[in-house]
XYZ file of C-alpha atoms in Angstrom:
487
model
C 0.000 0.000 0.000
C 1.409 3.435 -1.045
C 2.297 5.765 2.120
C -0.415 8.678 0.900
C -2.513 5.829 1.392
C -1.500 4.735 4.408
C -1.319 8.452 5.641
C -4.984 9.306 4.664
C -6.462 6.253 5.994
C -4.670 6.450 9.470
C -2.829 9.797 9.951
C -5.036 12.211 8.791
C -6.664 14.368 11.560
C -6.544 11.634 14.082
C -8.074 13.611 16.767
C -11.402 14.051 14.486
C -11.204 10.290 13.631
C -11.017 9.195 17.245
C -13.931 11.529 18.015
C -16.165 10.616 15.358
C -15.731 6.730 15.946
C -16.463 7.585 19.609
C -20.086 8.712 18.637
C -20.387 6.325 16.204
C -20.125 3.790 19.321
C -22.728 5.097 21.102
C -24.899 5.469 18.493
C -24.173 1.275 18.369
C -25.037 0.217 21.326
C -29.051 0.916 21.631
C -29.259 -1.129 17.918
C -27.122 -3.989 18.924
C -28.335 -4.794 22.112
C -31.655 -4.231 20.385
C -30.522 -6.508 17.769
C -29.687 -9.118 19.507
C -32.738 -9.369 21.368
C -33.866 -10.100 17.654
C -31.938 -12.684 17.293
C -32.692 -14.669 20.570
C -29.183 -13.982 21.613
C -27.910 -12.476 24.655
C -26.412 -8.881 24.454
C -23.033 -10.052 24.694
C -23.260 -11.857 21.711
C -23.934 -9.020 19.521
C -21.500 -6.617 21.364
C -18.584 -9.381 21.229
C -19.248 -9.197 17.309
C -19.266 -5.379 16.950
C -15.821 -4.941 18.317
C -14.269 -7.972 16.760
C -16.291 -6.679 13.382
C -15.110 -3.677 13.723
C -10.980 -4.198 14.661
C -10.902 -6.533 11.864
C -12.850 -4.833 9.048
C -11.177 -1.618 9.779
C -7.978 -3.311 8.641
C -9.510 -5.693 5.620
C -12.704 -3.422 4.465
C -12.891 -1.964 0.968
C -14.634 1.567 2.249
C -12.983 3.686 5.056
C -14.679 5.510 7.432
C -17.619 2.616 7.317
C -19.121 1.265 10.577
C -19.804 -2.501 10.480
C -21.219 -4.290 13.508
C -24.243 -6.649 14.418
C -27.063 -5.431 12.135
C -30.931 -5.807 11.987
C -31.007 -7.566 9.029
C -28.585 -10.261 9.601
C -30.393 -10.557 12.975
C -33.776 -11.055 11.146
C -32.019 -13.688 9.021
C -30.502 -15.562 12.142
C -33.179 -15.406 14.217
C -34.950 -18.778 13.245
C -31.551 -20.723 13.385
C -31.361 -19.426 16.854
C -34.521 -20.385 17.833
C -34.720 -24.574 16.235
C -30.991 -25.317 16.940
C -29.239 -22.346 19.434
C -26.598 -20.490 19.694
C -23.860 -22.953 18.494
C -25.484 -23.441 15.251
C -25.746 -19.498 14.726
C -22.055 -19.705 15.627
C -21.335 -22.285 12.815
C -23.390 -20.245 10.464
C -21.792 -17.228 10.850
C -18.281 -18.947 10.104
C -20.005 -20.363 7.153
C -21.498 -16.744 5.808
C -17.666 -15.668 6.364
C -16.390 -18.137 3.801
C -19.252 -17.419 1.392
C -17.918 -13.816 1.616
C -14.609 -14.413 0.966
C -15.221 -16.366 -1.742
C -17.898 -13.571 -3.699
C -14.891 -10.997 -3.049
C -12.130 -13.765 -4.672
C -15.159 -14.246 -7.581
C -15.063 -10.253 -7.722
C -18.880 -10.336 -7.429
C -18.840 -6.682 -5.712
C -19.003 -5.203 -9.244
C -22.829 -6.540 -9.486
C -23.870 -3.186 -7.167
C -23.391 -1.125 -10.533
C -26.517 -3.006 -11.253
C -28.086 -1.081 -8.145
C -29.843 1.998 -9.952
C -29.668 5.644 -8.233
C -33.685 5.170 -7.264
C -33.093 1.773 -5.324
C -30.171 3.676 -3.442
C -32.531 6.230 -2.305
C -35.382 4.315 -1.689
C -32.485 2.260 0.576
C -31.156 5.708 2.428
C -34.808 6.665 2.987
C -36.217 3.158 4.287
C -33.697 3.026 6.590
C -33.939 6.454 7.928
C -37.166 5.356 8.383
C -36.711 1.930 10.417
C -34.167 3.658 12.710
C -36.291 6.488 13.972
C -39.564 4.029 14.334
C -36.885 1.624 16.166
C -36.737 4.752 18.540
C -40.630 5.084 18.970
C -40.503 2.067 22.332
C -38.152 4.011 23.919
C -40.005 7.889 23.222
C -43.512 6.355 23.862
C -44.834 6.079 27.273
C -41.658 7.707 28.706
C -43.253 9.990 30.443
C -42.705 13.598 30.595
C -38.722 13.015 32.411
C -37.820 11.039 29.326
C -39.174 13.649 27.146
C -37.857 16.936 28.344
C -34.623 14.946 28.474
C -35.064 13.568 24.751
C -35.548 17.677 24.041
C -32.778 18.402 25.556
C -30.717 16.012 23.965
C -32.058 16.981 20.769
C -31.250 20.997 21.439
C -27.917 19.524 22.539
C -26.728 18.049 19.517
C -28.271 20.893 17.349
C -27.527 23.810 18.859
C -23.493 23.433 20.587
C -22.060 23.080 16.571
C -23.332 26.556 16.537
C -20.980 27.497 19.437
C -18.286 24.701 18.683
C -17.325 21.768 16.624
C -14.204 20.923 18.964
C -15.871 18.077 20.366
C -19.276 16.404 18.548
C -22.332 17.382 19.818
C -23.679 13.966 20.984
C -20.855 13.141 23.165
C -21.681 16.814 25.065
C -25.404 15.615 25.020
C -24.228 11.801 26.569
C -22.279 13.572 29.273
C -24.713 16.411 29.915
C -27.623 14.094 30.073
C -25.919 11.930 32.405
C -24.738 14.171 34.706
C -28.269 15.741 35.093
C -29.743 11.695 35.573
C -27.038 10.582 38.252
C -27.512 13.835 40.059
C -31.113 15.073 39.824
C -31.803 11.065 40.649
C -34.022 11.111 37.570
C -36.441 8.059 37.333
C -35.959 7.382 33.611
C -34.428 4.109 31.703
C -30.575 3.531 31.475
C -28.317 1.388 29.130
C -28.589 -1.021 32.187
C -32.449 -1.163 31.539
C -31.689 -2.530 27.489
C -30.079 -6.107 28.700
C -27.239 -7.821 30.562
C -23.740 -6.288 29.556
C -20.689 -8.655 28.896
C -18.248 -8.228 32.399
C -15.209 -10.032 30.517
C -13.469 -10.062 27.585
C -13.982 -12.164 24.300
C -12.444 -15.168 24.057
C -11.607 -17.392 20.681
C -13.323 -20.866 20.746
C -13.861 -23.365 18.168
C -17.163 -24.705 16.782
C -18.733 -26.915 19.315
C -21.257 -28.270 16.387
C -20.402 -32.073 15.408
C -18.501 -31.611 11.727
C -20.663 -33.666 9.818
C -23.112 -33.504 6.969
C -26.458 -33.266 8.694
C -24.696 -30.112 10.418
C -23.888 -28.303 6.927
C -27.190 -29.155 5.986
C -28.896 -27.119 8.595
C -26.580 -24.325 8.840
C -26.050 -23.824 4.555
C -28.871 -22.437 3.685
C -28.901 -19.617 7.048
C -25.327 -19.226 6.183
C -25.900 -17.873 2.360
C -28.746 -15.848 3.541
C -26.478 -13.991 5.745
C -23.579 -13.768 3.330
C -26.081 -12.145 0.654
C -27.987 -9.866 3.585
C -24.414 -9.066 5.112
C -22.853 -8.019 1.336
C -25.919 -6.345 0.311
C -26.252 -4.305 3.161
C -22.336 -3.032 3.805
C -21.905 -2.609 -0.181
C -25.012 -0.454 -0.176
C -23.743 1.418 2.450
C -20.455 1.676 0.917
C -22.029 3.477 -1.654
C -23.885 5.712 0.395
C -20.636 6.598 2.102
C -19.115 6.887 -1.434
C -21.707 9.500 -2.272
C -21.315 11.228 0.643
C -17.562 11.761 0.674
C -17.324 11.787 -2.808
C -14.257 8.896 -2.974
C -14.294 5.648 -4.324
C -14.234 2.505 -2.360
C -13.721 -1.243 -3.454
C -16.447 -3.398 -3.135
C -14.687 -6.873 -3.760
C -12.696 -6.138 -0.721
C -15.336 -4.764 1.150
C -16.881 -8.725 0.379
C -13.228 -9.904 1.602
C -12.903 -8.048 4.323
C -16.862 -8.107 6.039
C -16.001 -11.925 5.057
C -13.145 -11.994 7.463
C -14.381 -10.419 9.834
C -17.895 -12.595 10.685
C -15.313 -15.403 10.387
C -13.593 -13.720 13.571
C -16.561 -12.456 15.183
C -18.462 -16.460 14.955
C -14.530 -17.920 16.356
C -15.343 -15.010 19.306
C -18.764 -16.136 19.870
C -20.477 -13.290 18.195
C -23.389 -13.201 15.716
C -21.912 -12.179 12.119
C -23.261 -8.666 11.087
C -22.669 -5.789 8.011
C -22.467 -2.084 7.301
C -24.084 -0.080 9.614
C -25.582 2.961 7.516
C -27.146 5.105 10.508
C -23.312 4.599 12.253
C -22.028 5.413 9.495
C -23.116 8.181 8.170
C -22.963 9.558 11.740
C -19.267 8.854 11.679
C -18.694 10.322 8.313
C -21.048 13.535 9.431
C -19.007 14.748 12.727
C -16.063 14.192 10.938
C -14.759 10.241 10.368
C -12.836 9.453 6.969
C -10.327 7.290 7.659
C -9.932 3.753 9.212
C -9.041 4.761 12.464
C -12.242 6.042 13.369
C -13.702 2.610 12.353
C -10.961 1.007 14.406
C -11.662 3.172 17.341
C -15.626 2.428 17.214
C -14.928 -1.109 17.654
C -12.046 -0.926 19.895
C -14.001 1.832 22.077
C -17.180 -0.079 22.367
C -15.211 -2.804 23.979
C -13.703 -0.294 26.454
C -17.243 1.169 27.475
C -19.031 -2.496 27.655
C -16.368 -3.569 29.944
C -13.761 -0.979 31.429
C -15.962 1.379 31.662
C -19.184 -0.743 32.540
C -20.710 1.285 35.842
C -20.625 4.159 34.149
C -22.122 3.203 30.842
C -24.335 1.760 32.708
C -25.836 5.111 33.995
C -26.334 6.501 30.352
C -30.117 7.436 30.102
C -31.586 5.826 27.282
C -32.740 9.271 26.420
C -29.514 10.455 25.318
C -28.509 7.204 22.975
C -32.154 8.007 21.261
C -31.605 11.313 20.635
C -28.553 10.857 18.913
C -30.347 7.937 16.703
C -33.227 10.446 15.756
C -30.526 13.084 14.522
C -29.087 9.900 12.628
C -32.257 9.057 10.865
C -32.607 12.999 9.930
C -28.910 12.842 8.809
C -29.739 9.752 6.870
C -32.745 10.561 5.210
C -32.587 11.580 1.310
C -34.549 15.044 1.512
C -33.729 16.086 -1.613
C -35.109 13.180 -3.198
C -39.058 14.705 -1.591
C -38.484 18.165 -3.451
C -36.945 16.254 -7.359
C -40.425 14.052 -7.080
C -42.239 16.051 -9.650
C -39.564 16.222 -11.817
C -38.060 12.697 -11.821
C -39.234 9.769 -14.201
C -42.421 8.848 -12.699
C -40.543 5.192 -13.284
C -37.633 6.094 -11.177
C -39.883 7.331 -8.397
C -42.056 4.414 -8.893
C -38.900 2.541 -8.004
C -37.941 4.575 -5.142
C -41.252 4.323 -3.437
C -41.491 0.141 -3.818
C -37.957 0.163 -2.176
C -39.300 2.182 0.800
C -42.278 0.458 1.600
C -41.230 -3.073 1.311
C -38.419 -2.201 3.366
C -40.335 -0.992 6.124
C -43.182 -3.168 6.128
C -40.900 -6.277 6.274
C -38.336 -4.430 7.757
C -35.636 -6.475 5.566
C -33.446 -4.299 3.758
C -32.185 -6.906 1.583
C -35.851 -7.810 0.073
C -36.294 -4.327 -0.638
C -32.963 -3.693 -2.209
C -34.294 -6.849 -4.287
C -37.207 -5.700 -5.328
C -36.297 -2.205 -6.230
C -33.712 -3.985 -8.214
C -36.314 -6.195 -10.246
C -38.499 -3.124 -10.813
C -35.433 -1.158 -12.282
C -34.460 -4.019 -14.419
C -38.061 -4.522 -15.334
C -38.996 -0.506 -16.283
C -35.402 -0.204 -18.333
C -36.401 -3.405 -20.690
C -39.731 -2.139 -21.694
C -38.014 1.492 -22.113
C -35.253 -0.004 -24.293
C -37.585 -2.404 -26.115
C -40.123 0.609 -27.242
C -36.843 2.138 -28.534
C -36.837 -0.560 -31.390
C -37.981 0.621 -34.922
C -38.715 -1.234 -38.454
C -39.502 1.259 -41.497
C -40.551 -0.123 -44.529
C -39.822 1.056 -48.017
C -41.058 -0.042 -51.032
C -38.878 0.623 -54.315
C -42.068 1.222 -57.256
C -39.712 0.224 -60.136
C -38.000 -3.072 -58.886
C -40.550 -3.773 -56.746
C -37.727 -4.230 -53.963
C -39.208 -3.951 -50.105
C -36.360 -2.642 -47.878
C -37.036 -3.210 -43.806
C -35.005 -0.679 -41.980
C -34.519 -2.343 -38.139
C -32.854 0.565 -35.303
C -32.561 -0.181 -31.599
C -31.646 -3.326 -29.791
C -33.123 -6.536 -30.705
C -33.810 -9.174 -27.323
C -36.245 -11.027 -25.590
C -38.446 -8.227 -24.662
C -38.282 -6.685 -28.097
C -38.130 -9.646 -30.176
C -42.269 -9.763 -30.818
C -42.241 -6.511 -31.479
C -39.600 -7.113 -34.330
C -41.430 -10.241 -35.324
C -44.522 -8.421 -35.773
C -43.552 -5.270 -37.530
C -42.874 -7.229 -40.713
C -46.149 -7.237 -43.473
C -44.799 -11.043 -44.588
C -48.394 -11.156 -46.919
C -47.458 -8.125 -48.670
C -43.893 -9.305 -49.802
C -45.368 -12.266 -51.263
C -42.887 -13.287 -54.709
C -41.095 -10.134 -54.066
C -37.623 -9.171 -53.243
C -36.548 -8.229 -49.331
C -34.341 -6.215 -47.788
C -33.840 -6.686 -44.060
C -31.179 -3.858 -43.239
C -30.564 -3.952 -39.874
C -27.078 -1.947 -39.996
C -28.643 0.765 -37.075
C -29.810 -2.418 -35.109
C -27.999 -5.148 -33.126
C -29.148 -8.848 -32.118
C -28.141 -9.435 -28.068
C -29.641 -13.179 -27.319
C -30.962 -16.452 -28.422
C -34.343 -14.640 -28.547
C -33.028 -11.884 -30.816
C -31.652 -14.569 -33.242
C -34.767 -16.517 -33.461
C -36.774 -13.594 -34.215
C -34.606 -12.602 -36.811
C -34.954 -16.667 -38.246
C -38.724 -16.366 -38.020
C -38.660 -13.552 -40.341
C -36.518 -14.819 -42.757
C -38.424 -18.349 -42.883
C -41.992 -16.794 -43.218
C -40.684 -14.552 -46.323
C -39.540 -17.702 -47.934
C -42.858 -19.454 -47.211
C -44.296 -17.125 -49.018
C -42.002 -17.437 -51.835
C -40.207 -14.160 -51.207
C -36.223 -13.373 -51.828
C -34.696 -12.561 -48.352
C -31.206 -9.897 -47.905
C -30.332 -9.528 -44.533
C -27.463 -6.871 -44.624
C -25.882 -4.410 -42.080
C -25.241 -7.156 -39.423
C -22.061 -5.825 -36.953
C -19.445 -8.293 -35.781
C -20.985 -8.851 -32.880
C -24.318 -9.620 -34.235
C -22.878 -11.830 -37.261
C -21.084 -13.444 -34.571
C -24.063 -14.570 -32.314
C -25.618 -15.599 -35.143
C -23.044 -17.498 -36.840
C -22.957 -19.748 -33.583
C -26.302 -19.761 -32.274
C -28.594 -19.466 -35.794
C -29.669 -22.569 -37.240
C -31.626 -21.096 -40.534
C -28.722 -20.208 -43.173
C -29.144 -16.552 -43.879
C -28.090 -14.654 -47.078
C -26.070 -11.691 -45.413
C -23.775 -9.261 -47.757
C-alpha cells in the first residue's frame, strides 16, 4: 500500500477520527443490544461481534470511514436458526457466511452493485432512515414527561453546541450532559442497564462446538448464504452511500473480503456475524470520520465502554442514545429526493417508493434492495424495447421492399420485431432486411430474426439480410440454425 494511502487512511486528523468513531459507538449500542434481542441472543453476543467486526474490518474493508457491527437484518435472518438449533449453530453459520464472503470478493462479485440503480439507493437511504427512527418510537412512547424533556434536551444539545463549537461532537456533550443531570437530579428514567445484561469479561476465541458432519452443513447452509447475501448487500449499499457522501471511491470486492473476514472472527469469538451499519455510518462520516481509524476506534471503544468502563455506561439514560439515533435518521434521510419528485421519471420514483415500503413493512433491507432492483431491471427493458424501430420502403420500379430495423433486438423486443414485418405483402417479391442501425443481443433476438426470414420464404419471397455488426454476425453465426443470405 502506497504511504499517501496509508497516511490518509490512518494519519489524517486523528483527533477528528477518534472523536467521530467515539459517537459512532454510542450510536451502536441501543441497535445492537436491540438486535440481539432479535436474534434470541444475549447482548453479549452481539457486542462481542461489533468490536471484533469492527478491529478486523477496519484493517480488511474496501470503504474507510464505514461502521460494520451486528445489524438488523442479519439478525432477522438468524433469528430462526437461533430459535430450532441455538446459539452454536448461529455460531457455525456465521463462520459459514464468512467463507461465502470471501469467496464472492475472490469471484469479484462486488461489481454486481453497478446493477443497483440511483432510485433503489434512495429508496435504501430513505427506508432506513425510516426503520431507525420508528426503532426509537418504544423508547419515546410512554416515557413519560422526564424522558421527554430529556429527549428535548438532547435533541437541542446536539443541534444547537455546533453553533458554538465543533471541537468536540455534539452527541458526546449531550451523553455527558444528560448523564450528569440523571445521576444527580436522581431522575427516574431508563438507562443502558435497563436494554439487557452487559458482557463483564473479555472475548475469548473458541472453536465450533457443532459435530462436523453432513447433517450439520445441511442445517446451517442455507442460514449461512442468507447472511452472506444480507451481510454483502447491506455493507456494499452502504459503501455506496458513504461513497456519495464523501465523494471517494471505495472497493467493493474487498469490502466482500474483508466483512467476510471479519464474521469469520466475530463467529470464532462467539459473536453473531453482522454488516455495514448505515445510521453509524453516516454519523461517523457527518461529525467528521474518513479514515480507518475512526472505524478502528468504534470497535475498539465499544469494547472499552461495555467492559472498562461498565458502571458508568451503565448510567447513560436511554434518552440520550435516542436522541442521537433520531438526529441519525434525519442525517440519513434523502430530503432532496421529496423536493426532485415532480420532476423525476415517474418510473424512477415508482422505483424509489417500492424500495421504501417493502423495506419498512418487512423491515428487511435486503428484500427491498431486491425488489427495487427487479423493478429497475423490469422498467429499463420495456423502455429499451419501445426504442426498437422497423420502417418499410417499397422501391415502385423493382418492386424491392427494404425493412429498416434501429434499436436493440432481445427477448423483450423480439415480438415486437417479429410483428412489424407485413410477410403477406412481400409475397414473390424481393426483401431487404437492413438492420445496420440495429444489433441482435440473445438467443431470442436470433430466433426472431430466423422467423422472419423463414416466413418470407414461405411465401415465396427473396430474403437480404445486410448491415449485421461483428458482434451480431457473430451470435448468429454460432447460435442461428436457418442459413441466412447476409452481404
Amino acid at each position: 500500500m502506497p504511504l499517501s494511502a496509508i497516511r490518509r487512511d490512518w494519519g489524517a486528523n486523528p483527533a477528528r477520527e477518534i472523536l467521530a468513531g467515539a459517537v459512532a459507538t454510542f450510536a451502536l449500542i441501543p441497535e445492537v443490544i436491540a438486535f440481539a434481542f432479535v436474534a434470541g441472543v444475549d447482548p453479549e453476543v452481539g457486542l462481542f461481534a461489533s468490536f471484533v467486526i469492527g478491529i478486523v474490518i477496519a484493517f480488511t474493508g474496501g470503504r474507510p470511514a464505514m461502521v460494520s457491527a451486528a445489524a438488523g437484518s442479519v439478525a432477522l435472518v438468524a433469528a430462526p436458526l437461533v430459535h430450532s438449533h441455538g446459539l452454536p449453530y448461529l455460531l457455525a453459520a456465521g463462520l459459514l457466511a464468512g467463507v461465502f464472503q470471501i469467496a464472492f470478493g475472490l469471484l469479484r462479485l462486488g461489481a454486481l452493485m453497478r446493477f443497483v440503480s440511483k432510485s433503489v439507493r434512495t429508496g435504501f437511504v430513505n427506508a432506513l432512515a425510516i426503520l431507525i427512527f420508528s426503532a426509537q418510537l418504544p423508547h419515546i412512547l410512554g416515557g413519560g414527561w422526564t424522558a421527554y424533556a430529556m429527549l428535548a434536551a438532547g435533541l437541542a444539545i446536539i443541534y444547537l453546541v455546533p453553533r458554538i463549537s465543533t471541537a468536540i461532537p455534539s452527541p458526546l456533550i449531550c451523553i455527558l450532559v444528560l448523564t450528569l443531570a440523571s445521576v444527580y437530579l436522581k431522575l427516574p428514567i431508563p438507562t443502558v442497564a435497563d436494554l439487557g445484561k452487559l458482557p463483564d469479561s473479555l472475548p475469548t476465541f473458541s472453536w465450533l462446538t457443532v459435530p462436523l458432519t453432513w447433517e450439520t452443513l445441511s442445517i446451517i447452509a442455507p442460514p449461512a448464504l442468507a447472511i452472506a447475501m444480507v451481510g454483502l448487500l447491506e455493507s456494499l449499499m452502504t459503501a455506496s452511500v458513504v461513497d456519495d457522501l464523501t465523494g471517494t471511491p471505495s472497493s467493493k470486492n474487498r469490502e466482500c473480503l474483508g466483512l467476510g473476514m471479519a464474521n469469520a472472527a466475530a463467529s470464532l469469538f462467539g459473536g453473531i456475524a453482522g454488516c455495514g451499519m448505515i445510521g453509524q455510518t453516516v454519523s461517523n462520516v457527518k461529525y467528521g470520520g474518513r479514515g480507518r481509524l475512526s472505524t478502528l476506534f468504534a470497535g475498539a471503544f465499544l469494547l472499552i465502554l461495555m467492559v472498562l468502563l461498565k458502571p458508568w455506561v451503565s448510567q447513560v439514560p436511554v434518552a440520550a442514545l435516542v436522541a442521537i439515533m433520531v438526529t441519525v435518521s434525519i442525517d440519513t434521510f434523502d430530503w432532496a429526493s421529496v423536493r426532485t419528485l415532480i420532476v423525476h421519471p415517474k418510473t424512477s420514483s415508482m422505483v424509489m417508493f417500492s424500495t421504501v415500503i417493502v423495506t419498512v413493512l418487512s423491515a428487511n433491507l435486503a428484500l427491498g434492495v431486491t425488489v427495487g432492483v427487479l423493478l429497475s431491471g423490469v422498467f429499463f427493458t420495456f423502455k429499451v424495447a419501445r426504442l426498437l424501430q422497423v420502417k418499410s420502403e417499397a422501391d415502385p420500379e423493382t418492386g424491392k421492399l427494404t425493412y429498416r430495423v434501429s434499436g436493440q433486438v432481445f427477448f423483450a423486443s423480439a415480438d415486437m420485431f417479429v410483428d412489424a414485418f407485413d410477410i403477406q405483402g412481400a409475397a414473390e417479391d424481393a426483401v431487404v432486411i437492413d438492420v445496420s442501425q440495429a444489433h441482435f443481443w440473445d438467443i431470442t433476438a436470433v430466433a426472431a430474426l430466423e422467423k422472419v426470414v423463414e416466413r418470407f420464404r414461405k411465401h415465396h419471397a427473396s430474403v437480404v439480410v445486410v448491415g449485421l455488426n461483428d458482434a451480431s454476425a457473430t451470435l448468429i453465426g454460432s447460435l442461428g440454425s436457418t442459413p441466412l443470405k447476409e452481404v
